[in-house]
Short mmCIF file of C-alpha atoms in Angstrom, two decimals:
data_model
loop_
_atom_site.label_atom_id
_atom_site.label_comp_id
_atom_site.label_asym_id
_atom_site.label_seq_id
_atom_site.Cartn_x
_atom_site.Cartn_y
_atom_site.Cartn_z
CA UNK A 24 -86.58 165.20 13.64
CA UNK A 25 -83.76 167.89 13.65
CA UNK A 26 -81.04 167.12 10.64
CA UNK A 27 -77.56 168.61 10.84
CA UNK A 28 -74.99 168.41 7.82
CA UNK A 29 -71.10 168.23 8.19
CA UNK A 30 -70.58 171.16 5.14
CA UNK A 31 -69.04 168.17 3.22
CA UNK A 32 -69.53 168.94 0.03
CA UNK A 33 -71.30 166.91 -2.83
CA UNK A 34 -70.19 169.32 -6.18
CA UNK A 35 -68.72 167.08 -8.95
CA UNK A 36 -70.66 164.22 -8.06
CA UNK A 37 -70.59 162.05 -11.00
CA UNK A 38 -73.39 159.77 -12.27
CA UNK A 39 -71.75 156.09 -12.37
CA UNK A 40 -70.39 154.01 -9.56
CA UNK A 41 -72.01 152.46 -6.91
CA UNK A 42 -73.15 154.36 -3.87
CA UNK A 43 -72.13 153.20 -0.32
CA UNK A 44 -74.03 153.87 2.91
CA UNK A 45 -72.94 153.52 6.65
CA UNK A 46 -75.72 154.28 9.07
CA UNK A 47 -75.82 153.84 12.92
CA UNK A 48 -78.96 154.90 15.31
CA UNK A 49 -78.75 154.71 19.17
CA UNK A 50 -80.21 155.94 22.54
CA UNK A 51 -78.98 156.87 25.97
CA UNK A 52 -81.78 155.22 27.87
CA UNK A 53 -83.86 153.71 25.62
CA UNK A 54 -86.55 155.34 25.47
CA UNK A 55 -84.38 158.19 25.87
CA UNK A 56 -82.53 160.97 23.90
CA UNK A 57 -81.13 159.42 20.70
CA UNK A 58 -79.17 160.20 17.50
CA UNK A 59 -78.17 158.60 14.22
CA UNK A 60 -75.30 159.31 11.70
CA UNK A 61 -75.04 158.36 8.45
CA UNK A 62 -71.51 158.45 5.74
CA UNK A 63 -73.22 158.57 1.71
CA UNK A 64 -69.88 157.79 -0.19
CA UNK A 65 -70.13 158.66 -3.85
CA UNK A 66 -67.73 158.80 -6.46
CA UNK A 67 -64.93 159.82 -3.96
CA UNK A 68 -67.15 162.42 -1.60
CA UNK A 69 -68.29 161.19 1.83
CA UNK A 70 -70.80 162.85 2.64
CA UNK A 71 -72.08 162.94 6.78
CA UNK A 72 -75.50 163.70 8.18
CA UNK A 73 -77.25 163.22 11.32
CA UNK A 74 -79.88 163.82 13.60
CA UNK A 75 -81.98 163.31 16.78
CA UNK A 76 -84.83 163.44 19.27
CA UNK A 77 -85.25 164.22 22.89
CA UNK A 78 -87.40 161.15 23.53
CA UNK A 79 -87.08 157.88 21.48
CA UNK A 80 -85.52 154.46 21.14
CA UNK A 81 -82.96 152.63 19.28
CA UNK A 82 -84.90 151.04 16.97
CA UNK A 83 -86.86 154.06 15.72
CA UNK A 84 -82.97 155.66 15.48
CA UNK A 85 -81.81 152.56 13.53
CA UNK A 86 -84.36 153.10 11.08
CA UNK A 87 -84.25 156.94 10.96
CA UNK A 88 -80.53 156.59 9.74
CA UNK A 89 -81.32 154.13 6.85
CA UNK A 90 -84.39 156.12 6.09
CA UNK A 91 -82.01 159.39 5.99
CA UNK A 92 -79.95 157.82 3.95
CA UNK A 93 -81.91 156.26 1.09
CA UNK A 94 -84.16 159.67 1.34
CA UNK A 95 -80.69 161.27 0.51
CA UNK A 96 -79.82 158.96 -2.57
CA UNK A 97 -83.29 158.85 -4.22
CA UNK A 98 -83.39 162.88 -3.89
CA UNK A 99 -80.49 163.30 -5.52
CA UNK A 100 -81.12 163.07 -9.54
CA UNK A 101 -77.30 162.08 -10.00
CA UNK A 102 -77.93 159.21 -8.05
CA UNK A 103 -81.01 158.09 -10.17
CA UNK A 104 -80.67 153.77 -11.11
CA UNK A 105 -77.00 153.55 -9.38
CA UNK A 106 -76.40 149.97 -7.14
CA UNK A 107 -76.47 150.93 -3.23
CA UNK A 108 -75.17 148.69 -0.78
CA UNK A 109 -76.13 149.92 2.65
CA UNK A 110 -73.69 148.62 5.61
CA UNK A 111 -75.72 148.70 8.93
CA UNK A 112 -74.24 147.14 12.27
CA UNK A 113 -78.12 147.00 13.45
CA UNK A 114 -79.87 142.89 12.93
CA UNK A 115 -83.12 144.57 13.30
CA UNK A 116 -83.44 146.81 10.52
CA UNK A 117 -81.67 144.47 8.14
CA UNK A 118 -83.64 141.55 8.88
CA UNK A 119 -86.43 143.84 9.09
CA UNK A 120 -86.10 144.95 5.72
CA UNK A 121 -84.61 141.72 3.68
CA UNK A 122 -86.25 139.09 5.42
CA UNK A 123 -89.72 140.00 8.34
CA UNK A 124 -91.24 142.65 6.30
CA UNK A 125 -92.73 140.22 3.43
CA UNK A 126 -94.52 138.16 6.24
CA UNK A 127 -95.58 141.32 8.23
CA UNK A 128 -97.29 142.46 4.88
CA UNK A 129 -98.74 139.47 4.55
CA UNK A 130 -100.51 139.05 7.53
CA UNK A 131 -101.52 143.11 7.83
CA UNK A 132 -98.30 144.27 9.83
CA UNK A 133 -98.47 142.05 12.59
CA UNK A 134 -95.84 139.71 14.00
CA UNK A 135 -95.25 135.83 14.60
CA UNK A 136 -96.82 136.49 17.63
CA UNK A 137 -99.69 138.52 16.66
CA UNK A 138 -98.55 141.57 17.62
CA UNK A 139 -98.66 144.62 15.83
CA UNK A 140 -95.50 145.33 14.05
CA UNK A 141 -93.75 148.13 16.33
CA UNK A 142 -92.37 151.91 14.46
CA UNK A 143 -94.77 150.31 11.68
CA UNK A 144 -94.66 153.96 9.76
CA UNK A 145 -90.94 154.14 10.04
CA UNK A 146 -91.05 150.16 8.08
CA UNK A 147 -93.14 151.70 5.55
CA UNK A 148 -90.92 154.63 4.41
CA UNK A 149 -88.17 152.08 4.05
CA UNK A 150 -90.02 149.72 2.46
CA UNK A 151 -90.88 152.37 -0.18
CA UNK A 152 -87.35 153.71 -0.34
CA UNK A 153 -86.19 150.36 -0.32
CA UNK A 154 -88.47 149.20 -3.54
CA UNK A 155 -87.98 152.12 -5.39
CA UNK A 156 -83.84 151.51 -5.36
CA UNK A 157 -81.50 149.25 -6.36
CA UNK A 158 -80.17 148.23 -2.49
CA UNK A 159 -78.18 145.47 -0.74
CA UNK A 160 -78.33 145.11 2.47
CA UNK A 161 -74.91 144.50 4.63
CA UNK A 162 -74.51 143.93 8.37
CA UNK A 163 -71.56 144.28 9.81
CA UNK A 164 -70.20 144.37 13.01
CA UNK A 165 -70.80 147.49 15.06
CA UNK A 166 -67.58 148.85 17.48
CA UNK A 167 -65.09 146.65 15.14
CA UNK A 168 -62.82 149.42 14.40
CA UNK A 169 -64.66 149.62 10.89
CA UNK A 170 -63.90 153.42 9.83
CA UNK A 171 -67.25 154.89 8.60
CA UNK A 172 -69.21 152.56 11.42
CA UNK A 173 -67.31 154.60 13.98
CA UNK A 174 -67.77 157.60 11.86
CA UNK A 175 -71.47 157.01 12.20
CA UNK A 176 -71.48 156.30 15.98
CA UNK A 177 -69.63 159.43 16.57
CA UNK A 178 -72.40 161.49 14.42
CA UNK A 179 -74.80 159.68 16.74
CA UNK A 180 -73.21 160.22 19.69
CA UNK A 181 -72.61 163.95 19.45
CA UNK A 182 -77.02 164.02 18.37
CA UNK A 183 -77.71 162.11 21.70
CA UNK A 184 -75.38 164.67 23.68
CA UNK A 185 -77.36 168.06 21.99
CA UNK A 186 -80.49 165.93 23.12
CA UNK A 187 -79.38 164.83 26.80
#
């Protein structure tokens, strides 16, 4: 996965305050080339990343963003036991994460439908981001005019365009 950062910088980050994350993931063609964007805003810094592959879906870019981001904000030592409310315009990983994963555990990472739990590796690098921070999980509405959402679809875009 090729990462790209924006040169936004994070220097007088300080270590209170909750941390807020905007991710998007998305494909042209799906499979297909894809991208994902995220916006980590910290204590008054909004910090953008992104990335992208040649040949994926938009699931697996879904989950790459919200993976980036909480790889981000537990690497980051002045981030260490700060709140984190992730805002994600994608049902899938949200449900995924909050509400499917405990059964798919359960039941050795298959489905309702007894089917093996697709991008299962991707679910288990959030999971274990996910349990080792303090994170809620918000969905909300993706192409609403919502600044950093669009912020994060434009990061994706401009990774599915190097990829196309």
């Amino acid at each position: 996965m090729n990462t790209s950062n924006d040169g936004i910088t994070t220097s007088g980050i300080a270590t209170s305050g909750e941390i807020i994350v905007y991710t998007d993931g998305g494909c042209s063609g799906n499979p297909g080339a894809g991208g994902w964007g995220i916006v980590i805003i910290a204590d008054g810094i909004a910090k953008q990343l992104s990335g992208g592959e040649a040949m994926t879906t938009n699931n697996k870019m879904e989950l790459s963003a919200a993976i980036a981001a909480l790889s981000v904000i537990k690497n980051t030592p002045s981030f260490a036991g700060r709140h984190v409310t992730v805002n994600i315009d994608s049902q899938y990983v949200k449900s995924g994460i909050t509400v499917w994963i405990h059964s798919w555990k359960k039941k050795g990472w298959v489905t309702a439908d007894k089917k093996p739990v697709k991008n299962k590796e991707l679910w288990l690098q959030l999971d274990e981001l996910n349990s080792a921070l303090d994170v809620t999980w918000n969905w909300v509405k993706g192409h609403a005019g919502i600044e950093y959402n669009e912020v994060c679809d434009q990061l994706c875009q401009a990774e599915i365009k190097k990829y196309k």
